[in-house]
Every structure is written in structure tokens, then in C-alpha cells.
């Protein structure tokens, strides 16, 4: 087969030049093969390796979560028990009138002269509702001590969150005027309806006020 005249310089070139040209041609062929064939394959291999490493990290994280799952379940069960214990100590909405009566009776039985006993606006939080109760009374230190002791013995949670002691306006040095703020709490599950204001039942109907201390 006769080559075109274009290749005559290469055919007639000395042998060293032919070897050099052949080597250069081989290098060009290898470079083109790498660029068009091997380079894309290497890129895909690198991408697959990165993907495999990411999957391996996810597997390791999943295994760690599964290993901690038992501990998390035990902690949740313990927290649920604590919530149930706390709920048992918090009055329900239906129990509030009876609790008001219990507090009023405790004041009377302790010898307090109560001039004001008034539930205030509830303070709603995420999981409970705080119901402040304002109490104004006159008595001696001993009577107040008995009243606080009776409050501590009530099964439901009742705290004294504020107090102010002043001299009695009657001029009796044995009497002390006390402005107290008590607070009780109702458990409020997520999604519960708004708590009615003091003196109002659900549906907007007036509720019976707590009875005054018996005399």
C-alpha cells in the first residue's frame, strides 16, 4: 500500500527521527486515551468512593442511635412516671372549688381573720397553669404558723409565692396584718383548651365563688 505524498518526509526521515516521532505519537495516543476514557472513569470511581463513605457514616450513626434506643426508652418511661406522680398532686379543674374551700377552712381553723380570699387570673404555661390566690388576713404569729402547716399538709400542691406583713390597723400589738399570695397549679396537656378566668366556667357561664370562711 502506497502512502500519500504527505507522509514522504516521515518515510524518508532518518531512523532516529522515526523513533522519536513514533514515541511522540504514542504519547499523544496515551494522553488522548486517558483524557477521553480513563479520566471519566476515575471521576466516577471517586464519586462512588465518596458516596460509599457517606453511607458508611450514616450506617455508623444509625448503629449508635440503635444502641442508645434502649437507654432513651428507659429515660422516657422514668419521666412518664414522674409526670404521673406530679399530676396526682395537682388539682383538676373540677377539684378547684373544693380546694378553695379547703384553703378557706384551713384559714378559719388556724384562727385567721380573713378579709379577702380571691383567686386571680390564671397564668398559662406550656404544661401547667398557675392559679394565684390573694388572701388578706389578721392574726398572731402562732395562727399564721398553724395556717402554713395546714397548707403544707394539703395533698394538692399549694405554695406561698408572696407575702407582706404589717402592723394591724386595730392597734393590737398581738395582731399582724398579712397580705399573702398563694398559688396552686393545674396540669395542662398539650392542645388543651384555654383555662377559664376566675369566676367563669367553660362556655362563659358564671361559676360559683369559693365560700367565705365559716364563723
PDB file of C-alpha atoms in Angstrom:
ATOM      1  CA  UNK A   1       0.000   0.000   0.000  1.00  0.00           C
ATOM      2  CA  UNK A   2       1.468   3.324  -1.110  1.00  0.00           C
ATOM      3  CA  UNK A   3       1.254   6.210   1.386  1.00  0.00           C
ATOM      4  CA  UNK A   4       0.202   9.665   0.217  1.00  0.00           C
ATOM      5  CA  UNK A   5       2.998  12.117  -0.613  1.00  0.00           C
ATOM      6  CA  UNK A   6       2.151  13.919   2.619  1.00  0.00           C
ATOM      7  CA  UNK A   7       3.957  11.190   4.574  1.00  0.00           C
ATOM      8  CA  UNK A   8       7.147  11.206   2.387  1.00  0.00           C
ATOM      9  CA  UNK A   9       9.153  13.347   4.874  1.00  0.00           C
ATOM     10  CA  UNK A  10       8.388  10.870   7.625  1.00  0.00           C
ATOM     11  CA  UNK A  11       9.108   7.811   5.450  1.00  0.00           C
ATOM     12  CA  UNK A  12      12.396   9.241   4.177  1.00  0.00           C
ATOM     13  CA  UNK A  13      13.475  10.592   7.584  1.00  0.00           C
ATOM     14  CA  UNK A  14      16.425   9.014   9.410  1.00  0.00           C
ATOM     15  CA  UNK A  15      15.658   6.169  11.770  1.00  0.00           C
ATOM     16  CA  UNK A  16      16.260   8.178  14.967  1.00  0.00           C
ATOM     17  CA  UNK A  17      13.721  10.743  13.849  1.00  0.00           C
ATOM     18  CA  UNK A  18      11.220   7.997  13.031  1.00  0.00           C
ATOM     19  CA  UNK A  19      11.685   6.538  16.525  1.00  0.00           C
ATOM     20  CA  UNK A  20      11.206   9.984  18.097  1.00  0.00           C
ATOM     21  CA  UNK A  21       8.096  10.682  16.036  1.00  0.00           C
ATOM     22  CA  UNK A  22       6.718   7.237  16.922  1.00  0.00           C
ATOM     23  CA  UNK A  23       7.323   7.862  20.622  1.00  0.00           C
ATOM     24  CA  UNK A  24       5.645  11.261  20.425  1.00  0.00           C
ATOM     25  CA  UNK A  25       2.683   9.698  18.625  1.00  0.00           C
ATOM     26  CA  UNK A  26       2.391   7.012  21.289  1.00  0.00           C
ATOM     27  CA  UNK A  27       2.438   9.691  24.000  1.00  0.00           C
ATOM     28  CA  UNK A  28      -0.312  11.622  22.231  1.00  0.00           C
ATOM     29  CA  UNK A  29      -2.417   8.465  21.883  1.00  0.00           C
ATOM     30  CA  UNK A  30      -1.940   7.598  25.565  1.00  0.00           C
ATOM     31  CA  UNK A  31      -2.788  11.189  26.614  1.00  0.00           C
ATOM     32  CA  UNK A  32      -5.934  11.245  24.492  1.00  0.00           C
ATOM     33  CA  UNK A  33      -6.957   7.825  25.795  1.00  0.00           C
ATOM     34  CA  UNK A  34      -6.549   8.995  29.414  1.00  0.00           C
ATOM     35  CA  UNK A  35      -8.456  12.244  28.781  1.00  0.00           C
ATOM     36  CA  UNK A  36     -11.389  10.661  26.968  1.00  0.00           C
ATOM     37  CA  UNK A  37     -11.513   7.212  28.600  1.00  0.00           C
ATOM     38  CA  UNK A  38      -9.648   6.857  31.889  1.00  0.00           C
ATOM     39  CA  UNK A  39     -10.310  10.320  33.377  1.00  0.00           C
ATOM     40  CA  UNK A  40     -14.149   9.992  33.370  1.00  0.00           C
ATOM     41  CA  UNK A  41     -13.825   6.513  34.867  1.00  0.00           C
ATOM     42  CA  UNK A  42     -11.581   7.808  37.656  1.00  0.00           C
ATOM     43  CA  UNK A  43     -14.070  10.639  38.344  1.00  0.00           C
ATOM     44  CA  UNK A  44     -16.919   8.133  38.650  1.00  0.00           C
ATOM     45  CA  UNK A  45     -14.786   5.947  40.939  1.00  0.00           C
ATOM     46  CA  UNK A  46     -14.016   8.949  43.198  1.00  0.00           C
ATOM     47  CA  UNK A  47     -17.720   9.857  43.321  1.00  0.00           C
ATOM     48  CA  UNK A  48     -18.649   6.287  44.239  1.00  0.00           C
ATOM     49  CA  UNK A  49     -15.982   6.218  46.962  1.00  0.00           C
ATOM     50  CA  UNK A  50     -17.331   9.481  48.442  1.00  0.00           C
ATOM     51  CA  UNK A  51     -20.866   8.081  48.296  1.00  0.00           C
ATOM     52  CA  UNK A  52     -19.741   4.867  49.976  1.00  0.00           C
ATOM     53  CA  UNK A  53     -18.003   6.843  52.737  1.00  0.00           C
ATOM     54  CA  UNK A  54     -21.178   8.882  53.321  1.00  0.00           C
ATOM     55  CA  UNK A  55     -23.280   5.718  53.509  1.00  0.00           C
ATOM     56  CA  UNK A  56     -20.799   4.206  55.942  1.00  0.00           C
ATOM     57  CA  UNK A  57     -21.063   7.271  58.193  1.00  0.00           C
ATOM     58  CA  UNK A  58     -24.865   7.025  58.106  1.00  0.00           C
ATOM     59  CA  UNK A  59     -24.658   3.332  58.998  1.00  0.00           C
ATOM     60  CA  UNK A  60     -22.351   4.101  61.932  1.00  0.00           C
ATOM     61  CA  UNK A  61     -24.699   6.856  63.159  1.00  0.00           C
ATOM     62  CA  UNK A  62     -27.715   4.545  62.830  1.00  0.00           C
ATOM     63  CA  UNK A  63     -25.937   1.856  64.823  1.00  0.00           C
ATOM     64  CA  UNK A  64     -25.133   4.388  67.560  1.00  0.00           C
ATOM     65  CA  UNK A  65     -28.779   5.505  67.702  1.00  0.00           C
ATOM     66  CA  UNK A  66     -29.991   1.918  67.877  1.00  0.00           C
ATOM     67  CA  UNK A  67     -27.512   1.226  70.687  1.00  0.00           C
ATOM     68  CA  UNK A  68     -28.870   4.229  72.655  1.00  0.00           C
ATOM     69  CA  UNK A  69     -32.523   3.439  71.907  1.00  0.00           C
ATOM     70  CA  UNK A  70     -32.921   1.206  74.942  1.00  0.00           C
ATOM     71  CA  UNK A  71     -31.492   3.874  77.234  1.00  0.00           C
ATOM     72  CA  UNK A  72     -33.756   6.544  75.721  1.00  0.00           C
ATOM     73  CA  UNK A  73     -36.826   4.340  76.222  1.00  0.00           C
ATOM     74  CA  UNK A  74     -35.893   3.752  79.859  1.00  0.00           C
ATOM     75  CA  UNK A  75     -35.438   7.500  80.429  1.00  0.00           C
ATOM     76  CA  UNK A  76     -38.797   8.260  78.790  1.00  0.00           C
ATOM     77  CA  UNK A  77     -40.535   5.650  80.973  1.00  0.00           C
ATOM     78  CA  UNK A  78     -38.945   7.171  84.088  1.00  0.00           C
ATOM     79  CA  UNK A  79     -40.009  10.676  83.069  1.00  0.00           C
ATOM     80  CA  UNK A  80     -43.554   9.477  82.420  1.00  0.00           C
ATOM     81  CA  UNK A  81     -43.677   8.010  85.938  1.00  0.00           C
ATOM     82  CA  UNK A  82     -42.517  11.338  87.401  1.00  0.00           C
ATOM     83  CA  UNK A  83     -45.148  13.203  85.383  1.00  0.00           C
ATOM     84  CA  UNK A  84     -47.859  10.889  86.702  1.00  0.00           C
ATOM     85  CA  UNK A  85     -46.685  11.478  90.286  1.00  0.00           C
ATOM     86  CA  UNK A  86     -46.763  15.246  89.755  1.00  0.00           C
ATOM     87  CA  UNK A  87     -50.179  15.087  88.060  1.00  0.00           C
ATOM     88  CA  UNK A  88     -51.580  13.266  91.107  1.00  0.00           C
ATOM     89  CA  UNK A  89     -50.560  16.233  93.274  1.00  0.00           C
ATOM     90  CA  UNK A  90     -52.098  18.863  91.009  1.00  0.00           C
ATOM     91  CA  UNK A  91     -55.824  19.623  91.258  1.00  0.00           C
ATOM     92  CA  UNK A  92     -58.074  19.216  88.267  1.00  0.00           C
ATOM     93  CA  UNK A  93     -60.485  21.907  87.162  1.00  0.00           C
ATOM     94  CA  UNK A  94     -63.381  20.076  88.849  1.00  0.00           C
ATOM     95  CA  UNK A  95     -61.416  19.915  92.108  1.00  0.00           C
ATOM     96  CA  UNK A  96     -60.701  23.654  92.265  1.00  0.00           C
ATOM     97  CA  UNK A  97     -63.888  24.690  94.174  1.00  0.00           C
ATOM     98  CA  UNK A  98     -63.170  22.001  96.793  1.00  0.00           C
ATOM     99  CA  UNK A  99     -59.545  23.174  97.050  1.00  0.00           C
ATOM    100  CA  UNK A 100     -60.684  26.779  97.578  1.00  0.00           C
ATOM    101  CA  UNK A 101     -62.969  25.546 100.359  1.00  0.00           C
ATOM    102  CA  UNK A 102     -60.129  23.538 101.916  1.00  0.00           C
ATOM    103  CA  UNK A 103     -57.855  26.602 101.971  1.00  0.00           C
ATOM    104  CA  UNK A 104     -60.638  28.754 103.392  1.00  0.00           C
ATOM    105  CA  UNK A 105     -61.326  26.190 106.120  1.00  0.00           C
ATOM    106  CA  UNK A 106     -57.598  25.961 106.913  1.00  0.00           C
ATOM    107  CA  UNK A 107     -57.514  29.729 107.471  1.00  0.00           C
ATOM    108  CA  UNK A 108     -60.563  29.609 109.749  1.00  0.00           C
ATOM    109  CA  UNK A 109     -59.341  26.583 111.714  1.00  0.00           C
ATOM    110  CA  UNK A 110     -55.977  28.297 112.247  1.00  0.00           C
ATOM    111  CA  UNK A 111     -57.695  31.342 113.749  1.00  0.00           C
ATOM    112  CA  UNK A 112     -57.068  33.811 110.902  1.00  0.00           C
ATOM    113  CA  UNK A 113     -59.451  36.684 110.445  1.00  0.00           C
ATOM    114  CA  UNK A 114     -59.754  36.592 106.643  1.00  0.00           C
ATOM    115  CA  UNK A 115     -60.868  39.836 104.994  1.00  0.00           C
ATOM    116  CA  UNK A 116     -60.139  38.772 101.394  1.00  0.00           C
ATOM    117  CA  UNK A 117     -59.905  35.421  99.621  1.00  0.00           C
ATOM    118  CA  UNK A 118     -59.787  35.895  95.849  1.00  0.00           C
ATOM    119  CA  UNK A 119     -58.467  33.680  93.010  1.00  0.00           C
ATOM    120  CA  UNK A 120     -56.718  35.768  90.347  1.00  0.00           C
ATOM    121  CA  UNK A 121     -56.127  35.480  86.601  1.00  0.00           C
ATOM    122  CA  UNK A 122     -54.537  32.088  85.703  1.00  0.00           C
ATOM    123  CA  UNK A 123     -51.021  32.144  84.273  1.00  0.00           C
ATOM    124  CA  UNK A 124     -50.839  29.593  81.458  1.00  0.00           C
ATOM    125  CA  UNK A 125     -47.558  27.821  80.666  1.00  0.00           C
ATOM    126  CA  UNK A 126     -46.775  25.013  78.237  1.00  0.00           C
ATOM    127  CA  UNK A 127     -47.569  22.151  80.600  1.00  0.00           C
ATOM    128  CA  UNK A 128     -49.328  23.675  83.606  1.00  0.00           C
ATOM    129  CA  UNK A 129     -51.498  26.592  84.682  1.00  0.00           C
ATOM    130  CA  UNK A 130     -50.641  28.611  87.775  1.00  0.00           C
ATOM    131  CA  UNK A 131     -53.642  29.963  89.684  1.00  0.00           C
ATOM    132  CA  UNK A 132     -52.723  32.730  92.180  1.00  0.00           C
ATOM    133  CA  UNK A 133     -54.979  33.269  95.199  1.00  0.00           C
ATOM    134  CA  UNK A 134     -54.871  36.545  97.126  1.00  0.00           C
ATOM    135  CA  UNK A 135     -55.513  36.302 100.872  1.00  0.00           C
ATOM    136  CA  UNK A 136     -55.697  39.232 103.299  1.00  0.00           C
ATOM    137  CA  UNK A 137     -55.950  38.320 106.973  1.00  0.00           C
ATOM    138  CA  UNK A 138     -55.152  39.358 110.526  1.00  0.00           C
ATOM    139  CA  UNK A 139     -53.847  37.021 113.220  1.00  0.00           C
ATOM    140  CA  UNK A 140     -50.908  36.356 115.503  1.00  0.00           C
ATOM    141  CA  UNK A 141     -47.630  34.661 114.593  1.00  0.00           C
ATOM    142  CA  UNK A 142     -48.810  31.390 116.101  1.00  0.00           C
ATOM    143  CA  UNK A 143     -52.006  31.374 113.991  1.00  0.00           C
ATOM    144  CA  UNK A 144     -50.046  32.046 110.814  1.00  0.00           C
ATOM    145  CA  UNK A 145     -47.706  29.205 111.686  1.00  0.00           C
ATOM    146  CA  UNK A 146     -50.663  26.848 112.041  1.00  0.00           C
ATOM    147  CA  UNK A 147     -52.077  28.053 108.718  1.00  0.00           C
ATOM    148  CA  UNK A 148     -48.807  27.438 106.878  1.00  0.00           C
ATOM    149  CA  UNK A 149     -48.559  23.994 108.468  1.00  0.00           C
ATOM    150  CA  UNK A 150     -52.074  23.126 107.319  1.00  0.00           C
ATOM    151  CA  UNK A 151     -51.235  24.276 103.778  1.00  0.00           C
ATOM    152  CA  UNK A 152     -48.156  22.037 103.765  1.00  0.00           C
ATOM    153  CA  UNK A 153     -50.354  19.084 104.728  1.00  0.00           C
ATOM    154  CA  UNK A 154     -52.823  19.517 101.853  1.00  0.00           C
ATOM    155  CA  UNK A 155     -52.441  16.647  99.327  1.00  0.00           C
ATOM    156  CA  UNK A 156     -52.571  19.083  96.409  1.00  0.00           C
ATOM    157  CA  UNK A 157     -49.681  21.433  95.654  1.00  0.00           C
ATOM    158  CA  UNK A 158     -50.214  24.881  97.181  1.00  0.00           C
ATOM    159  CA  UNK A 159     -47.277  27.284  97.502  1.00  0.00           C
ATOM    160  CA  UNK A 160     -46.929  30.650  99.182  1.00  0.00           C
ATOM    161  CA  UNK A 161     -45.281  32.748  96.478  1.00  0.00           C
ATOM    162  CA  UNK A 162     -45.516  36.196  98.080  1.00  0.00           C
ATOM    163  CA  UNK A 163     -46.327  37.770 101.423  1.00  0.00           C
ATOM    164  CA  UNK A 164     -46.292  41.148 103.154  1.00  0.00           C
ATOM    165  CA  UNK A 165     -46.598  41.599 106.937  1.00  0.00           C
ATOM    166  CA  UNK A 166     -47.636  44.891 108.543  1.00  0.00           C
ATOM    167  CA  UNK A 167     -48.989  46.062 111.882  1.00  0.00           C
ATOM    168  CA  UNK A 168     -52.689  45.641 112.469  1.00  0.00           C
ATOM    169  CA  UNK A 169     -54.814  48.709 111.928  1.00  0.00           C
ATOM    170  CA  UNK A 170     -56.698  47.834 115.104  1.00  0.00           C
ATOM    171  CA  UNK A 171     -53.735  48.857 117.232  1.00  0.00           C
ATOM    172  CA  UNK A 172     -53.471  45.435 118.856  1.00  0.00           C
ATOM    173  CA  UNK A 173     -49.736  44.571 119.063  1.00  0.00           C
ATOM    174  CA  UNK A 174     -50.556  40.856 119.123  1.00  0.00           C
ATOM    175  CA  UNK A 175     -52.174  41.028 115.675  1.00  0.00           C
ATOM    176  CA  UNK A 176     -50.338  41.157 112.354  1.00  0.00           C
ATOM    177  CA  UNK A 177     -51.910  42.009 109.020  1.00  0.00           C
ATOM    178  CA  UNK A 178     -50.728  39.706 106.247  1.00  0.00           C
ATOM    179  CA  UNK A 179     -51.226  40.076 102.502  1.00  0.00           C
ATOM    180  CA  UNK A 180     -50.492  36.632 101.086  1.00  0.00           C
ATOM    181  CA  UNK A 181     -50.415  35.248  97.564  1.00  0.00           C
ATOM    182  CA  UNK A 182     -50.932  31.510  97.371  1.00  0.00           C
ATOM    183  CA  UNK A 183     -50.594  29.524  94.168  1.00  0.00           C
ATOM    184  CA  UNK A 184     -51.857  26.160  93.034  1.00  0.00           C
ATOM    185  CA  UNK A 185     -51.268  24.505  89.691  1.00  0.00           C
ATOM    186  CA  UNK A 186     -53.283  22.513  87.183  1.00  0.00           C
ATOM    187  CA  UNK A 187     -51.677  20.101  84.725  1.00  0.00           C
ATOM    188  CA  UNK A 188     -52.241  21.272  81.177  1.00  0.00           C
ATOM    189  CA  UNK A 189     -51.716  18.661  78.427  1.00  0.00           C
ATOM    190  CA  UNK A 190     -50.564  19.943  75.050  1.00  0.00           C
ATOM    191  CA  UNK A 191     -53.535  21.067  72.970  1.00  0.00           C
ATOM    192  CA  UNK A 192     -55.776  21.758  75.973  1.00  0.00           C
ATOM    193  CA  UNK A 193     -58.495  24.385  75.703  1.00  0.00           C
ATOM    194  CA  UNK A 194     -57.802  27.790  77.311  1.00  0.00           C
ATOM    195  CA  UNK A 195     -58.289  27.887  81.062  1.00  0.00           C
ATOM    196  CA  UNK A 196     -61.415  29.847  82.112  1.00  0.00           C
ATOM    197  CA  UNK A 197     -60.905  33.031  84.070  1.00  0.00           C
ATOM    198  CA  UNK A 198     -61.676  33.023  87.804  1.00  0.00           C
ATOM    199  CA  UNK A 199     -65.440  33.234  88.364  1.00  0.00           C
ATOM    200  CA  UNK A 200     -66.215  31.726  84.953  1.00  0.00           C
ATOM    201  CA  UNK A 201     -66.892  28.153  83.858  1.00  0.00           C
ATOM    202  CA  UNK A 202     -66.173  26.752  80.423  1.00  0.00           C
ATOM    203  CA  UNK A 203     -68.726  28.044  77.948  1.00  0.00           C
ATOM    204  CA  UNK A 204     -68.745  31.527  79.504  1.00  0.00           C
ATOM    205  CA  UNK A 205     -71.198  30.736  82.335  1.00  0.00           C
ATOM    206  CA  UNK A 206     -70.502  32.228  85.772  1.00  0.00           C
ATOM    207  CA  UNK A 207     -69.004  29.844  88.305  1.00  0.00           C
ATOM    208  CA  UNK A 208     -69.791  29.749  91.970  1.00  0.00           C
ATOM    209  CA  UNK A 209     -67.352  31.783  94.039  1.00  0.00           C
ATOM    210  CA  UNK A 210     -65.468  29.999  96.842  1.00  0.00           C
ATOM    211  CA  UNK A 211     -67.333  30.225 100.118  1.00  0.00           C
ATOM    212  CA  UNK A 212     -66.047  32.624 102.785  1.00  0.00           C
ATOM    213  CA  UNK A 213     -64.610  31.187 105.989  1.00  0.00           C
ATOM    214  CA  UNK A 214     -67.270  29.979 108.375  1.00  0.00           C
ATOM    215  CA  UNK A 215     -67.687  31.994 111.544  1.00  0.00           C
TER     216      UNK A 215
END
